[in-house]
Tab-separated table of C-alpha atoms in Angstrom:
chain	number	residue	atom	x	y	z
A	1072	UNK	CA	24.159	-13.580	-48.996
A	1073	UNK	CA	20.609	-13.457	-47.624
A	1074	UNK	CA	20.607	-17.234	-47.137
A	1075	UNK	CA	23.834	-17.010	-45.137
A	1076	UNK	CA	22.371	-14.296	-42.896
A	1077	UNK	CA	19.177	-16.315	-42.380
A	1078	UNK	CA	21.155	-19.442	-41.529
A	1079	UNK	CA	23.412	-17.562	-39.131
A	1080	UNK	CA	20.489	-15.727	-37.521
A	1081	UNK	CA	18.742	-18.861	-36.281
A	1082	UNK	CA	21.853	-19.985	-34.387
A	1083	UNK	CA	22.365	-16.537	-32.901
A	1084	UNK	CA	18.751	-16.369	-31.711
A	1085	UNK	CA	19.052	-19.818	-30.140
A	1086	UNK	CA	22.248	-18.803	-28.319
A	1087	UNK	CA	20.745	-15.556	-27.054
A	1088	UNK	CA	17.456	-17.058	-25.863
A	1089	UNK	CA	19.397	-19.843	-24.123
A	1090	UNK	CA	21.398	-17.190	-22.275
A	1091	UNK	CA	18.192	-15.329	-21.430
A	1092	UNK	CA	16.580	-18.510	-20.083
A	1093	UNK	CA	19.661	-19.323	-18.010
A	1094	UNK	CA	19.424	-15.895	-16.372
A	1095	UNK	CA	15.714	-16.497	-15.619
A	1096	UNK	CA	16.633	-19.293	-13.221
A	1097	UNK	CA	20.116	-18.222	-12.167
A	1098	UNK	CA	18.734	-14.996	-10.730
A	1099	UNK	CA	16.874	-16.955	-8.025
A	1100	UNK	CA	20.211	-17.836	-6.417
A	1101	UNK	CA	21.319	-14.222	-5.918
A	1102	UNK	CA	20.353	-11.926	-3.052
A	1103	UNK	CA	22.543	-8.945	-3.921
A	1104	UNK	CA	20.251	-6.277	-5.485
A	1105	UNK	CA	23.065	-4.870	-7.635
A	1106	UNK	CA	23.876	-8.271	-9.160
A	1107	UNK	CA	20.190	-8.865	-9.842
A	1108	UNK	CA	19.883	-5.526	-11.614
A	1109	UNK	CA	22.865	-6.335	-13.827
A	1110	UNK	CA	21.356	-9.695	-14.750
A	1111	UNK	CA	17.995	-8.106	-15.527
A	1112	UNK	CA	19.669	-5.520	-17.763
A	1113	UNK	CA	21.450	-8.346	-19.595
A	1114	UNK	CA	18.055	-9.935	-20.196
A	1115	UNK	CA	16.792	-6.711	-21.744
A	1116	UNK	CA	19.786	-6.539	-24.074
A	1117	UNK	CA	19.321	-10.172	-25.131
A	1118	UNK	CA	15.599	-9.687	-25.753
A	1119	UNK	CA	16.055	-6.622	-27.950
A	1120	UNK	CA	18.911	-8.337	-29.800
A	1121	UNK	CA	16.747	-11.366	-30.658
A	1122	UNK	CA	13.950	-9.041	-31.711
A	1123	UNK	CA	16.277	-7.022	-33.957
A	1124	UNK	CA	17.821	-10.099	-35.617
A	1125	UNK	CA	14.370	-11.510	-36.421
A	1126	UNK	CA	13.180	-8.305	-38.066
A	1127	UNK	CA	16.402	-7.880	-40.031
A	1128	UNK	CA	15.792	-11.335	-41.510
A	1129	UNK	CA	12.131	-10.575	-42.243
A	1130	UNK	CA	13.070	-7.306	-43.933
A	1131	UNK	CA	15.685	-9.040	-46.099
A	1132	UNK	CA	13.177	-11.744	-47.058
A	1133	UNK	CA	10.306	-9.380	-47.887
A	1134	UNK	CA	12.183	-6.179	-48.814
A	1135	UNK	CA	9.182	-4.318	-47.441
A	1136	UNK	CA	9.866	-1.045	-45.628
A	1137	UNK	CA	6.797	-1.544	-43.431
A	1138	UNK	CA	8.728	-4.290	-41.645
A	1139	UNK	CA	11.259	-1.713	-40.511
A	1140	UNK	CA	8.527	0.700	-39.397
A	1141	UNK	CA	6.668	-2.031	-37.535
A	1142	UNK	CA	9.909	-3.082	-35.863
A	1143	UNK	CA	10.432	0.430	-34.497
A	1144	UNK	CA	6.849	0.518	-33.224
A	1145	UNK	CA	7.389	-2.734	-31.356
A	1146	UNK	CA	10.668	-1.509	-29.862
A	1147	UNK	CA	8.852	1.570	-28.564
A	1148	UNK	CA	6.103	-0.584	-27.033
A	1149	UNK	CA	8.471	-3.047	-25.349
A	1150	UNK	CA	10.724	-0.261	-24.098
A	1151	UNK	CA	7.720	1.673	-22.780
A	1152	UNK	CA	6.458	-1.366	-20.852
A	1153	UNK	CA	9.814	-1.838	-19.117
A	1154	UNK	CA	10.324	1.870	-18.473
A	1155	UNK	CA	6.809	2.707	-17.264
A	1156	UNK	CA	6.517	-0.262	-14.918
A	1157	UNK	CA	9.884	0.454	-13.303
A	1158	UNK	CA	9.265	4.198	-13.020
A	1159	UNK	CA	5.688	4.043	-11.742
A	1160	UNK	CA	6.290	1.043	-9.474
A	1161	UNK	CA	9.877	0.956	-8.153
A	1162	UNK	CA	9.083	-2.223	-6.186
A	1163	UNK	CA	7.859	-4.107	-9.258
A	1164	UNK	CA	9.227	-7.561	-10.151
A	1165	UNK	CA	11.596	-6.835	-13.027
A	1166	UNK	CA	11.890	-10.530	-13.866
A	1167	UNK	CA	8.135	-10.820	-14.456
A	1168	UNK	CA	8.215	-7.665	-16.602
A	1169	UNK	CA	11.131	-9.000	-18.651
A	1170	UNK	CA	9.492	-12.385	-19.195
A	1171	UNK	CA	6.214	-10.770	-20.163
A	1172	UNK	CA	7.994	-8.613	-22.751
A	1173	UNK	CA	10.044	-11.552	-24.019
A	1174	UNK	CA	6.990	-13.733	-24.642
A	1175	UNK	CA	5.131	-10.813	-26.189
A	1176	UNK	CA	8.046	-10.090	-28.538
A	1177	UNK	CA	8.220	-13.749	-29.639
A	1178	UNK	CA	4.509	-13.655	-30.387
A	1179	UNK	CA	4.787	-10.439	-32.395
A	1180	UNK	CA	7.755	-11.809	-34.358
A	1181	UNK	CA	5.894	-14.977	-35.320
A	1182	UNK	CA	2.617	-13.208	-36.074
A	1183	UNK	CA	4.454	-10.733	-38.312
A	1184	UNK	CA	5.923	-13.701	-40.146
A	1185	UNK	CA	2.558	-15.490	-40.501
A	1186	UNK	CA	0.042	-12.676	-40.958
A	1187	UNK	CA	1.083	-9.029	-40.964
A	1188	UNK	CA	-2.470	-7.679	-40.566
A	1189	UNK	CA	-3.137	-9.829	-37.511
A	1190	UNK	CA	0.217	-8.807	-36.059
A	1191	UNK	CA	-0.776	-5.142	-36.337
A	1192	UNK	CA	-4.102	-5.848	-34.602
A	1193	UNK	CA	-2.276	-7.734	-31.867
A	1194	UNK	CA	0.096	-4.803	-31.444
A	1195	UNK	CA	-2.759	-2.299	-31.091
A	1196	UNK	CA	-4.537	-4.488	-28.531
A	1197	UNK	CA	-1.291	-4.955	-26.600
A	1198	UNK	CA	-0.587	-1.217	-26.513
A	1199	UNK	CA	-4.098	-0.399	-25.308
A	1200	UNK	CA	-4.120	-3.163	-22.718
A	1201	UNK	CA	-0.724	-2.171	-21.322
A	1202	UNK	CA	-1.977	1.391	-20.839
A	1203	UNK	CA	-5.038	-0.001	-19.052
A	1204	UNK	CA	-3.133	-2.537	-16.960
A	1205	UNK	CA	-0.759	0.058	-15.532
A	1206	UNK	CA	-3.476	1.109	-13.062
A	1207	UNK	CA	-4.168	-2.466	-11.917
A	1208	UNK	CA	-1.311	-2.662	-9.358
A	1209	UNK	CA	-2.608	0.550	-7.759
A	1210	UNK	CA	-6.078	-0.983	-7.422
A	1211	UNK	CA	-4.667	-4.169	-5.902
A	1212	UNK	CA	-2.485	-2.225	-3.490
A	1213	UNK	CA	-4.889	0.522	-2.393
A	1214	UNK	CA	-8.392	-0.939	-2.697
A	1215	UNK	CA	-8.838	-3.051	0.436
A	1216	UNK	CA	-12.442	-4.132	-0.148
A	1217	UNK	CA	-11.699	-6.606	-2.947
A	1218	UNK	CA	-12.090	-9.632	-0.614
A	1219	UNK	CA	-15.631	-8.494	0.285
A	1220	UNK	CA	-17.056	-8.793	-3.242
A	1221	UNK	CA	-17.391	-12.571	-3.434
A	1222	UNK	CA	-21.074	-12.468	-4.437
A	1223	UNK	CA	-20.351	-9.969	-7.189
A	1224	UNK	CA	-17.539	-12.124	-8.593
A	1225	UNK	CA	-19.721	-15.235	-8.624
A	1226	UNK	CA	-22.731	-13.541	-10.231
A	1227	UNK	CA	-20.614	-11.669	-12.803
A	1228	UNK	CA	-18.910	-14.870	-13.925
A	1229	UNK	CA	-22.122	-16.867	-14.276
A	1230	UNK	CA	-23.987	-14.072	-16.085
A	1231	UNK	CA	-21.119	-13.502	-18.537
A	1232	UNK	CA	-20.877	-17.185	-19.412
A	1233	UNK	CA	-24.664	-17.475	-19.595
A	1234	UNK	CA	-24.896	-14.647	-22.137
A	1235	UNK	CA	-22.327	-16.395	-24.330
A	1236	UNK	CA	-24.166	-19.722	-24.017
A	1237	UNK	CA	-27.385	-18.076	-25.241
A	1238	UNK	CA	-26.183	-15.415	-27.702
A	1239	UNK	CA	-22.644	-16.508	-28.558
A	1240	UNK	CA	-21.425	-17.242	-32.057
A	1241	UNK	CA	-20.264	-20.750	-32.912
A	1242	UNK	CA	-16.553	-21.000	-33.726
A	1243	UNK	CA	-14.807	-24.349	-34.290
A	1244	UNK	CA	-17.870	-26.141	-32.925
A	1245	UNK	CA	-18.088	-24.136	-29.672
A	1246	UNK	CA	-19.788	-20.953	-28.516
A	1247	UNK	CA	-16.755	-18.909	-27.563
A	1248	UNK	CA	-17.963	-15.296	-27.773
A	1249	UNK	CA	-19.593	-12.671	-29.926
A	1250	UNK	CA	-18.606	-9.817	-32.205
A	1251	UNK	CA	-19.302	-6.138	-31.473
A	1252	UNK	CA	-18.296	-3.544	-34.051
A	1253	UNK	CA	-16.040	-6.000	-35.838
A	1254	UNK	CA	-14.192	-6.860	-32.613
A	1255	UNK	CA	-14.411	-10.448	-31.362
A	1256	UNK	CA	-14.924	-10.731	-27.608
A	1257	UNK	CA	-14.418	-13.962	-25.670
A	1258	UNK	CA	-15.717	-13.397	-22.108
A	1259	UNK	CA	-14.448	-16.741	-20.808
A	1260	UNK	CA	-10.890	-15.350	-20.865
A	1261	UNK	CA	-11.775	-12.620	-18.367
A	1262	UNK	CA	-14.101	-14.901	-16.401
A	1263	UNK	CA	-11.052	-17.004	-15.478
A	1264	UNK	CA	-9.667	-14.040	-13.533
A	1265	UNK	CA	-13.037	-13.186	-11.970
A	1266	UNK	CA	-13.483	-16.830	-10.974
A	1267	UNK	CA	-10.127	-16.856	-9.174
A	1268	UNK	CA	-11.182	-13.749	-7.235
A	1269	UNK	CA	-14.500	-15.415	-6.355
A	1270	UNK	CA	-12.867	-18.553	-4.945
A	1271	UNK	CA	-10.225	-16.556	-3.057
A	1272	UNK	CA	-12.874	-14.267	-1.538
A	1273	UNK	CA	-15.066	-17.249	-0.577
A	1274	UNK	CA	-12.217	-19.026	1.202
A	1275	UNK	CA	-11.235	-15.780	2.892
A	1276	UNK	CA	-14.836	-15.386	4.102
A	1277	UNK	CA	-15.112	-18.833	5.679
A	1278	UNK	CA	-13.519	-22.271	5.558
A	1279	UNK	CA	-16.502	-24.026	7.107
A	1280	UNK	CA	-17.864	-27.084	5.310
A	1281	UNK	CA	-21.122	-25.317	4.428
A	1282	UNK	CA	-19.295	-22.493	2.662
A	1283	UNK	CA	-17.046	-24.969	0.834
A	1284	UNK	CA	-20.140	-26.785	-0.475
A	1285	UNK	CA	-21.674	-23.520	-1.703
A	1286	UNK	CA	-18.417	-22.446	-3.363
A	1287	UNK	CA	-18.087	-25.850	-5.020
A	1288	UNK	CA	-21.645	-25.598	-6.339
A	1289	UNK	CA	-20.978	-22.180	-7.890
A	1290	UNK	CA	-17.723	-23.456	-9.414
A	1291	UNK	CA	-19.552	-26.474	-10.835
A	1292	UNK	CA	-22.150	-24.132	-12.353
A	1293	UNK	CA	-19.344	-22.249	-14.143
A	1294	UNK	CA	-18.030	-25.522	-15.547
A	1295	UNK	CA	-21.478	-26.745	-16.632
A	1296	UNK	CA	-22.203	-23.533	-18.555
A	1297	UNK	CA	-18.874	-23.829	-20.368
A	1298	UNK	CA	-19.576	-27.474	-21.161
A	1299	UNK	CA	-23.004	-26.498	-22.514
A	1300	UNK	CA	-21.233	-23.938	-24.729
A	1301	UNK	CA	-18.812	-26.714	-25.784
A	1302	UNK	CA	-15.883	-24.591	-24.593
A	1303	UNK	CA	-14.223	-27.599	-23.008
A	1304	UNK	CA	-10.766	-26.031	-22.801
A	1305	UNK	CA	-11.986	-23.195	-20.564
A	1306	UNK	CA	-14.117	-25.652	-18.557
A	1307	UNK	CA	-11.061	-27.798	-17.885
A	1308	UNK	CA	-9.013	-24.766	-16.797
A	1309	UNK	CA	-11.744	-23.608	-14.378
A	1310	UNK	CA	-12.001	-27.129	-12.942
A	1311	UNK	CA	-8.256	-27.538	-12.361
A	1312	UNK	CA	-7.894	-24.030	-10.908
A	1313	UNK	CA	-10.677	-24.641	-8.391
A	1314	UNK	CA	-9.421	-28.076	-7.408
A	1315	UNK	CA	-5.911	-26.695	-6.817
A	1316	UNK	CA	-7.134	-23.741	-4.761
A	1317	UNK	CA	-9.460	-25.978	-2.723
A	1318	UNK	CA	-6.726	-28.458	-1.868
A	1319	UNK	CA	-4.174	-25.784	-0.922
A	1320	UNK	CA	-6.714	-23.924	1.217
A	1321	UNK	CA	-8.040	-26.982	3.079
A	1322	UNK	CA	-5.095	-29.442	2.964
A	1323	UNK	CA	-7.671	-32.221	2.630
A	1324	UNK	CA	-6.589	-35.065	0.292
A	1325	UNK	CA	-10.187	-36.313	0.294
A	1326	UNK	CA	-11.336	-33.203	-1.584
A	1327	UNK	CA	-8.582	-33.704	-4.138
A	1328	UNK	CA	-9.451	-37.365	-4.693
A	1329	UNK	CA	-13.165	-36.584	-4.933
A	1330	UNK	CA	-12.466	-33.845	-7.475
A	1331	UNK	CA	-10.263	-36.089	-9.587
A	1332	UNK	CA	-12.927	-38.792	-9.493
A	1333	UNK	CA	-15.640	-36.359	-10.543
A	1334	UNK	CA	-13.420	-35.039	-13.326
A	1335	UNK	CA	-12.800	-38.550	-14.625
A	1336	UNK	CA	-16.521	-39.318	-14.712
A	1337	UNK	CA	-17.222	-35.997	-16.446
A	1338	UNK	CA	-14.552	-36.734	-19.078
A	1339	UNK	CA	-16.139	-40.075	-19.930
A	1340	UNK	CA	-19.571	-38.445	-20.094
A	1341	UNK	CA	-18.260	-35.693	-22.396
A	1342	UNK	CA	-16.795	-38.326	-24.714
A	1343	UNK	CA	-20.193	-39.939	-25.226
A	1344	UNK	CA	-22.253	-36.728	-25.225
A	1345	UNK	CA	-20.249	-34.546	-27.639
A	1346	UNK	CA	-19.266	-35.638	-31.109
A	1347	UNK	CA	-16.409	-33.161	-31.455
A	1348	UNK	CA	-14.892	-34.514	-28.221
A	1349	UNK	CA	-14.895	-38.026	-29.689
A	1350	UNK	CA	-13.311	-36.644	-32.856
A	1351	UNK	CA	-10.491	-34.977	-30.923
A	1352	UNK	CA	-9.841	-38.109	-28.882
A	1353	UNK	CA	-9.694	-40.246	-32.037
A	1354	UNK	CA	-7.349	-37.712	-33.656
A	1355	UNK	CA	-5.156	-37.775	-30.561
A	1356	UNK	CA	-4.968	-41.562	-30.615
A	1357	UNK	CA	-3.877	-41.714	-34.277
A	1358	UNK	CA	-3.852	-38.454	-36.265
A	1359	UNK	CA	-2.419	-40.124	-39.362
A	1360	UNK	CA	-5.216	-42.700	-39.550
A	1361	UNK	CA	-7.739	-39.846	-39.454
A	1362	UNK	CA	-5.682	-37.529	-41.676
A	1363	UNK	CA	-8.635	-36.714	-43.962
A	1364	UNK	CA	-11.189	-36.558	-41.162
A	1365	UNK	CA	-9.940	-34.197	-38.462
A	1366	UNK	CA	-6.393	-35.463	-38.066
A	1367	UNK	CA	-4.892	-33.108	-40.641
A	1368	UNK	CA	-4.242	-30.323	-38.126
A	1369	UNK	CA	-2.362	-32.415	-35.567
A	1370	UNK	CA	-0.517	-34.343	-38.282
A	1371	UNK	CA	0.728	-31.125	-39.897
A	1372	UNK	CA	1.756	-29.873	-36.464
A	1373	UNK	CA	3.876	-32.962	-35.873
A	1374	UNK	CA	5.356	-32.699	-39.375
A	1375	UNK	CA	6.330	-29.065	-38.704
A	1376	UNK	CA	7.996	-29.837	-35.370
A	1377	UNK	CA	9.880	-32.767	-36.873
A	1378	UNK	CA	10.936	-30.781	-39.944
A	1379	UNK	CA	12.333	-27.929	-37.876
A	1380	UNK	CA	14.471	-30.188	-35.736
A	1381	UNK	CA	16.599	-28.779	-32.930
A	1382	UNK	CA	17.763	-25.656	-34.761
A	1383	UNK	CA	14.832	-24.819	-37.055
A	1384	UNK	CA	14.575	-23.970	-40.734
A	1385	UNK	CA	15.005	-20.227	-40.256
A	1386	UNK	CA	12.430	-17.466	-40.665
A	1387	UNK	CA	10.585	-17.708	-44.014
A	1388	UNK	CA	12.335	-21.012	-44.754
A	1389	UNK	CA	9.596	-23.328	-43.470
A	1390	UNK	CA	5.953	-23.865	-44.374
A	1391	UNK	CA	3.947	-23.016	-41.225
A	1392	UNK	CA	1.088	-21.840	-43.437
A	1393	UNK	CA	0.188	-25.494	-44.023
A	1394	UNK	CA	-0.811	-25.792	-40.340
A	1395	UNK	CA	-4.450	-24.742	-39.784
A	1396	UNK	CA	-4.803	-21.827	-37.300
A	1397	UNK	CA	-1.016	-21.669	-36.974
A	1398	UNK	CA	-1.283	-18.142	-35.581
A	1399	UNK	CA	-3.575	-19.209	-32.726
A	1400	UNK	CA	-3.782	-22.692	-31.194
A	1401	UNK	CA	-0.817	-24.130	-33.131
A	1402	UNK	CA	1.663	-21.253	-32.990
A	1403	UNK	CA	4.064	-23.425	-30.970
A	1404	UNK	CA	4.422	-25.718	-33.996
A	1405	UNK	CA	5.192	-22.766	-36.269
A	1406	UNK	CA	7.841	-21.499	-33.841
A	1407	UNK	CA	9.383	-24.973	-33.595
A	1408	UNK	CA	9.573	-25.340	-37.371
A	1409	UNK	CA	11.294	-22.044	-38.159
A	1410	UNK	CA	13.108	-21.169	-34.923
A	1411	UNK	CA	13.926	-24.674	-33.757
A	1412	UNK	CA	12.975	-26.969	-30.923
A	1413	UNK	CA	15.712	-25.537	-28.667
A	1414	UNK	CA	14.210	-22.071	-29.068
A	1415	UNK	CA	10.720	-23.468	-28.366
A	1416	UNK	CA	11.909	-25.334	-25.262
A	1417	UNK	CA	13.531	-22.158	-23.945
A	1418	UNK	CA	10.206	-20.394	-24.450
A	1419	UNK	CA	8.513	-23.082	-22.340
A	1420	UNK	CA	11.122	-22.622	-19.608
A	1421	UNK	CA	10.450	-18.878	-19.617
A	1422	UNK	CA	6.780	-19.695	-18.971
A	1423	UNK	CA	7.859	-21.992	-16.129
A	1424	UNK	CA	9.975	-19.166	-14.709
A	1425	UNK	CA	6.868	-16.963	-14.633
A	1426	UNK	CA	4.961	-19.702	-12.815
A	1427	UNK	CA	7.720	-20.072	-10.218
A	1428	UNK	CA	7.541	-16.338	-9.554
A	1429	UNK	CA	3.752	-16.565	-9.152
A	1430	UNK	CA	4.119	-19.361	-6.600
A	1431	UNK	CA	6.921	-17.536	-4.813
A	1432	UNK	CA	4.675	-14.513	-4.395
A	1433	UNK	CA	1.784	-16.694	-3.196
A	1434	UNK	CA	3.901	-18.434	-0.551
A	1435	UNK	CA	5.269	-15.196	0.888
A	1436	UNK	CA	1.965	-13.323	1.143
A	1437	UNK	CA	0.320	-13.407	4.583
A	1438	UNK	CA	-3.225	-12.411	3.619
A	1439	UNK	CA	-5.345	-15.456	2.721
A	1440	UNK	CA	-7.207	-13.685	-0.092
A	1441	UNK	CA	-4.142	-12.399	-1.911
A	1442	UNK	CA	-2.322	-15.697	-1.400
A	1443	UNK	CA	-5.183	-17.584	-3.066
A	1444	UNK	CA	-5.379	-15.065	-5.928
A	1445	UNK	CA	-1.684	-15.495	-6.736
A	1446	UNK	CA	-2.002	-19.285	-6.574
A	1447	UNK	CA	-5.126	-19.343	-8.736
A	1448	UNK	CA	-3.740	-17.049	-11.424
A	1449	UNK	CA	-0.479	-18.989	-11.517
A	1450	UNK	CA	-2.343	-22.285	-11.912
A	1451	UNK	CA	-4.557	-20.808	-14.624
A	1452	UNK	CA	-1.534	-19.530	-16.553
A	1453	UNK	CA	0.674	-22.617	-16.429
A	1454	UNK	CA	-2.173	-25.054	-17.055
A	1455	UNK	CA	-3.187	-23.114	-20.173
A	1456	UNK	CA	0.419	-23.329	-21.379
A	1457	UNK	CA	0.340	-27.071	-20.719
A	1458	UNK	CA	-2.941	-27.558	-22.606
A	1459	UNK	CA	-1.702	-25.626	-25.636
A	1460	UNK	CA	1.686	-27.303	-25.982
A	1461	UNK	CA	0.349	-30.713	-24.983
A	1462	UNK	CA	-2.314	-30.487	-27.679
A	1463	UNK	CA	0.008	-29.563	-30.557
A	1464	UNK	CA	2.577	-32.228	-29.610
A	1465	UNK	CA	-0.042	-35.002	-29.280
A	1466	UNK	CA	0.683	-35.387	-25.575
A	1467	UNK	CA	-3.015	-34.785	-24.815
A	1468	UNK	CA	-6.074	-34.223	-27.033
A	1469	UNK	CA	-6.270	-30.721	-28.473
A	1470	UNK	CA	-8.456	-28.393	-26.393
A	1471	UNK	CA	-8.401	-25.285	-28.570
A	1472	UNK	CA	-6.814	-22.886	-26.056
A	1473	UNK	CA	-4.171	-20.329	-27.021
A	1474	UNK	CA	-0.599	-19.873	-25.821
A	1475	UNK	CA	-0.665	-16.843	-23.460
A	1476	UNK	CA	1.059	-13.689	-24.793
A	1477	UNK	CA	2.247	-15.545	-27.904
A	1478	UNK	CA	-0.827	-16.659	-29.855
A	1479	UNK	CA	-3.081	-14.282	-31.754
A	1480	UNK	CA	-6.236	-13.350	-29.848
A	1481	UNK	CA	-7.379	-10.069	-28.371
A	1482	UNK	CA	-9.313	-11.483	-25.409
A	1483	UNK	CA	-6.516	-13.883	-24.502
A	1484	UNK	CA	-3.907	-11.121	-24.686
A	1485	UNK	CA	-6.090	-8.745	-22.677
A	1486	UNK	CA	-6.718	-11.248	-19.882
A	1487	UNK	CA	-3.071	-12.366	-19.709
A	1488	UNK	CA	-1.682	-8.828	-19.492
A	1489	UNK	CA	-4.209	-8.000	-16.768
A	1490	UNK	CA	-3.242	-11.229	-14.998
A	1491	UNK	CA	0.423	-10.208	-15.022
A	1492	UNK	CA	-0.522	-6.728	-13.785
A	1493	UNK	CA	-2.441	-8.269	-10.870
A	1494	UNK	CA	0.602	-10.379	-10.031
A	1495	UNK	CA	2.715	-7.224	-10.035
A	1496	UNK	CA	0.273	-5.628	-7.600
A	1497	UNK	CA	0.545	-8.668	-5.338
A	1498	UNK	CA	4.338	-8.556	-5.585
A	1499	UNK	CA	4.290	-4.924	-4.460
A	1500	UNK	CA	1.984	-5.886	-1.579
A	1501	UNK	CA	4.472	-8.560	-0.578
A	1502	UNK	CA	7.287	-6.013	-0.633
A	1503	UNK	CA	5.184	-3.681	1.530
A	1504	UNK	CA	4.535	-6.498	4.012
A	1505	UNK	CA	8.230	-7.373	4.212
A	1506	UNK	CA	9.180	-3.724	4.720
A	1507	UNK	CA	6.575	-3.403	7.474
A	1508	UNK	CA	7.871	-6.543	9.205
A	1509	UNK	CA	11.464	-5.317	8.901
A	1510	UNK	CA	10.495	-1.898	10.242
A	1511	UNK	CA	8.816	-3.437	13.297
A	1512	UNK	CA	11.868	-5.621	13.936
A	1513	UNK	CA	14.133	-2.566	13.844
A	1514	UNK	CA	11.834	-0.678	16.214
A	1515	UNK	CA	11.873	-3.566	18.709
A	1516	UNK	CA	15.653	-3.817	18.411
A	1517	UNK	CA	16.086	-0.071	19.026
A	1518	UNK	CA	13.801	-0.258	22.043
A	1519	UNK	CA	15.776	-3.201	23.441
A	1520	UNK	CA	19.092	-1.409	22.965
A	1521	UNK	CA	17.662	1.712	24.573
A	1522	UNK	CA	16.636	-0.251	27.671
A	1523	UNK	CA	20.102	-1.814	27.898
A	1524	UNK	CA	21.896	1.538	27.497
A	1525	UNK	CA	19.675	3.409	29.970
A	1526	UNK	CA	18.578	1.013	32.739
A	1527	UNK	CA	15.598	2.116	34.855
A	1528	UNK	CA	16.611	4.249	37.871
A	1529	UNK	CA	15.457	3.099	41.317
A	1530	UNK	CA	12.473	5.014	42.724
A	1531	UNK	CA	12.660	7.465	45.653
A	1532	UNK	CA	10.968	4.993	47.916
A	1533	UNK	CA	14.084	2.868	47.751
A	1534	UNK	CA	16.032	5.408	49.912
A	1535	UNK	CA	13.330	5.946	52.559
A	1536	UNK	CA	13.704	3.729	55.606
A	1537	UNK	CA	10.767	1.455	56.222
A	1538	UNK	CA	8.538	2.037	59.215
A	1539	UNK	CA	9.292	-0.277	62.080
A	1540	UNK	CA	6.768	-3.041	62.184
A	1541	UNK	CA	4.919	-3.338	65.426
A	1542	UNK	CA	4.119	-6.651	66.919
A	1543	UNK	CA	0.516	-7.641	67.466
A	1544	UNK	CA	0.835	-7.262	71.269
A	1545	UNK	CA	2.160	-3.694	71.014
A	1546	UNK	CA	-0.672	-2.768	68.662
A	1547	UNK	CA	-3.201	-4.066	71.180
A	1548	UNK	CA	-1.547	-2.137	74.051
A	1549	UNK	CA	-1.472	1.029	72.015
A	1550	UNK	CA	-5.068	0.554	71.038
A	1551	UNK	CA	-6.320	0.280	74.628
A	1552	UNK	CA	-5.577	3.874	75.399
A	1553	UNK	CA	-7.310	5.112	72.304
A	1554	UNK	CA	-10.384	2.911	72.583
A	1555	UNK	CA	-13.718	4.676	72.229
A	1556	UNK	CA	-15.942	4.740	75.344
A	1557	UNK	CA	-18.798	2.262	75.488
A	1558	UNK	CA	-22.131	3.565	74.252
A	1559	UNK	CA	-25.030	3.652	76.631
A	1560	UNK	CA	-27.886	1.291	75.925
A	1561	UNK	CA	-31.129	3.140	75.634
């Protein structure tokens, strides 16, 4: 009976997430607020249904009551996120909130399946970060001096990365962070956000060539510190984010070509300078030939994706534990194996839907600083998704970055939730701008109608007859009689 339920559950979850994904894109074609609200409520129902089905299966497989308790805790968290955001911020983007909760729920489902203890830690970090991030939209909306702190953003980013480069602990061949009180901290995750603010503030300050050179130098310093720490994934993200923001701000193809050329040269240099880069490139070229020397991870990832097929093996029916770090960098492979490739592709499309919303917000904002922030955060998010999925599918060499909101990792989860909160603040700003523009239009229209309904009355001078104009000759004749007598010369 359990096997039948497990087999049926995977098809139901695929159907429901396909419907959810369809609504993610279909909602862009509707302008009626009531229809949008109905579609967003349907998304909530589908999300909680998928979440419930997954935990029913996990409870039947483990027969552990803590699964049921943990399920209720997650329902409370997801429901609180949706409720608090919509109550505190009525103008919030419900689609972004729904997608954030959907990706978070998928991550918690898979982490519970792979490692219950890590899932609990992820839950605690998520709950704390959500409570913290609820104040972020207020800061974005009310604090108007954020564009003036460009020097602070640049110094804070460089100092944070420099501390890691000097004092950081080595993990998987790179200095990623350090541990304080048993909690692992990876500053590069938060530096990505600070870096976006730095570039946006710099371009807001000036678009002169001198300022662009200085900004490029500071950005290059960020990248060099990350390369020195061997955190090449974060270095690549910083590079792509800056190049994208620079091109959009200047509209100069020459900058884009120069950046791509510099990136190509740096990639070749990294291949010859760092042994672990050469290893990852060789693994990417043929993971099966290097199966016993670094290729095991990618090979197992490909085996898992192929074994799962389109519909997956079902929860607890696969062997994702054979994939190294399946709960972090390679969680996409674990999801593909047990939930199916269709489910995994829908998850990717949900990420794309988030990115489209980020770009939509960026294009509709009028302030240069906020526009650049939305663009930079959107680029950072979608490029990290690309690096993660591209690495586990052998599309590109593995870079060691996590899948936002899905993979295990406190720093990654913290930075991503804050990133989404910033986007919500920008969305509210956009709504405020549109309301202000609409209000001014209505005021001008009322003034125009008022002038048409009550035309200006003619002045009193219009009824007074004009004085008869005297000719020049008459003025001279009249002036003769009134002429002053000649003065006597003394």
